[in-house]
Amino acid sequence: MMIPIPFANEPPFSPLIVFAVVAAFLGIMVVMKYFAERS
């Protein structure tokens, strides 16, 4: 995954955004699976 990041000189910034996106995606998947099993 080679993505050009304009603020590459700010290390604590982009990893947090990547983690937030992954966490949100996993959270949505868990919620969808939960509702799918409930119905």
CSV table of C-alpha atoms in Angstrom, one decimal:
chain,number,residue,atom,x,y,z
A,1,MET,CA,0.0,0.0,0.0
A,2,MET,CA,2.0,3.0,-1.3
A,3,ILE,CA,-0.2,6.0,-0.6
A,4,PRO,CA,1.5,9.5,-0.9
A,5,ILE,CA,0.7,11.3,2.3
A,6,PRO,CA,1.1,15.2,2.2
A,7,PHE,CA,1.8,15.3,5.9
A,8,ALA,CA,4.3,12.5,6.1
A,9,ASN,CA,6.4,14.5,8.5
A,10,GLU,CA,3.7,14.2,11.2
A,11,PRO,CA,4.0,10.5,12.2
A,12,PRO,CA,1.3,10.4,15.0
A,13,PHE,CA,-1.3,11.8,12.6
A,14,SER,CA,-1.8,9.4,9.7
A,15,PRO,CA,-1.6,6.1,11.7
A,16,LEU,CA,-4.3,7.4,13.9
A,17,ILE,CA,-6.5,8.1,10.9
A,18,VAL,CA,-5.8,4.6,9.5
A,19,PHE,CA,-6.6,3.1,12.8
A,20,ALA,CA,-9.8,5.1,13.1
A,21,VAL,CA,-10.9,4.0,9.6
A,22,VAL,CA,-10.1,0.3,10.3
A,23,ALA,CA,-11.9,0.4,13.7
A,24,ALA,CA,-15.0,2.0,12.2
A,25,PHE,CA,-15.1,-0.6,9.4
A,26,LEU,CA,-14.7,-3.4,11.9
A,27,GLY,CA,-17.4,-1.9,14.1
A,28,ILE,CA,-19.8,-1.6,11.2
A,29,MET,CA,-19.1,-5.2,10.3
A,30,VAL,CA,-19.8,-6.4,13.9
A,31,VAL,CA,-23.0,-4.4,14.1
A,32,MET,CA,-24.3,-5.7,10.7
A,33,LYS,CA,-23.5,-9.3,11.7
A,34,TYR,CA,-25.2,-8.7,15.1
A,35,PHE,CA,-28.4,-7.4,13.5
A,36,ALA,CA,-28.3,-10.2,10.8
A,37,GLU,CA,-28.2,-12.8,13.5
A,38,ARG,CA,-30.9,-11.1,15.6
A,39,SER,CA,-33.5,-10.9,12.8
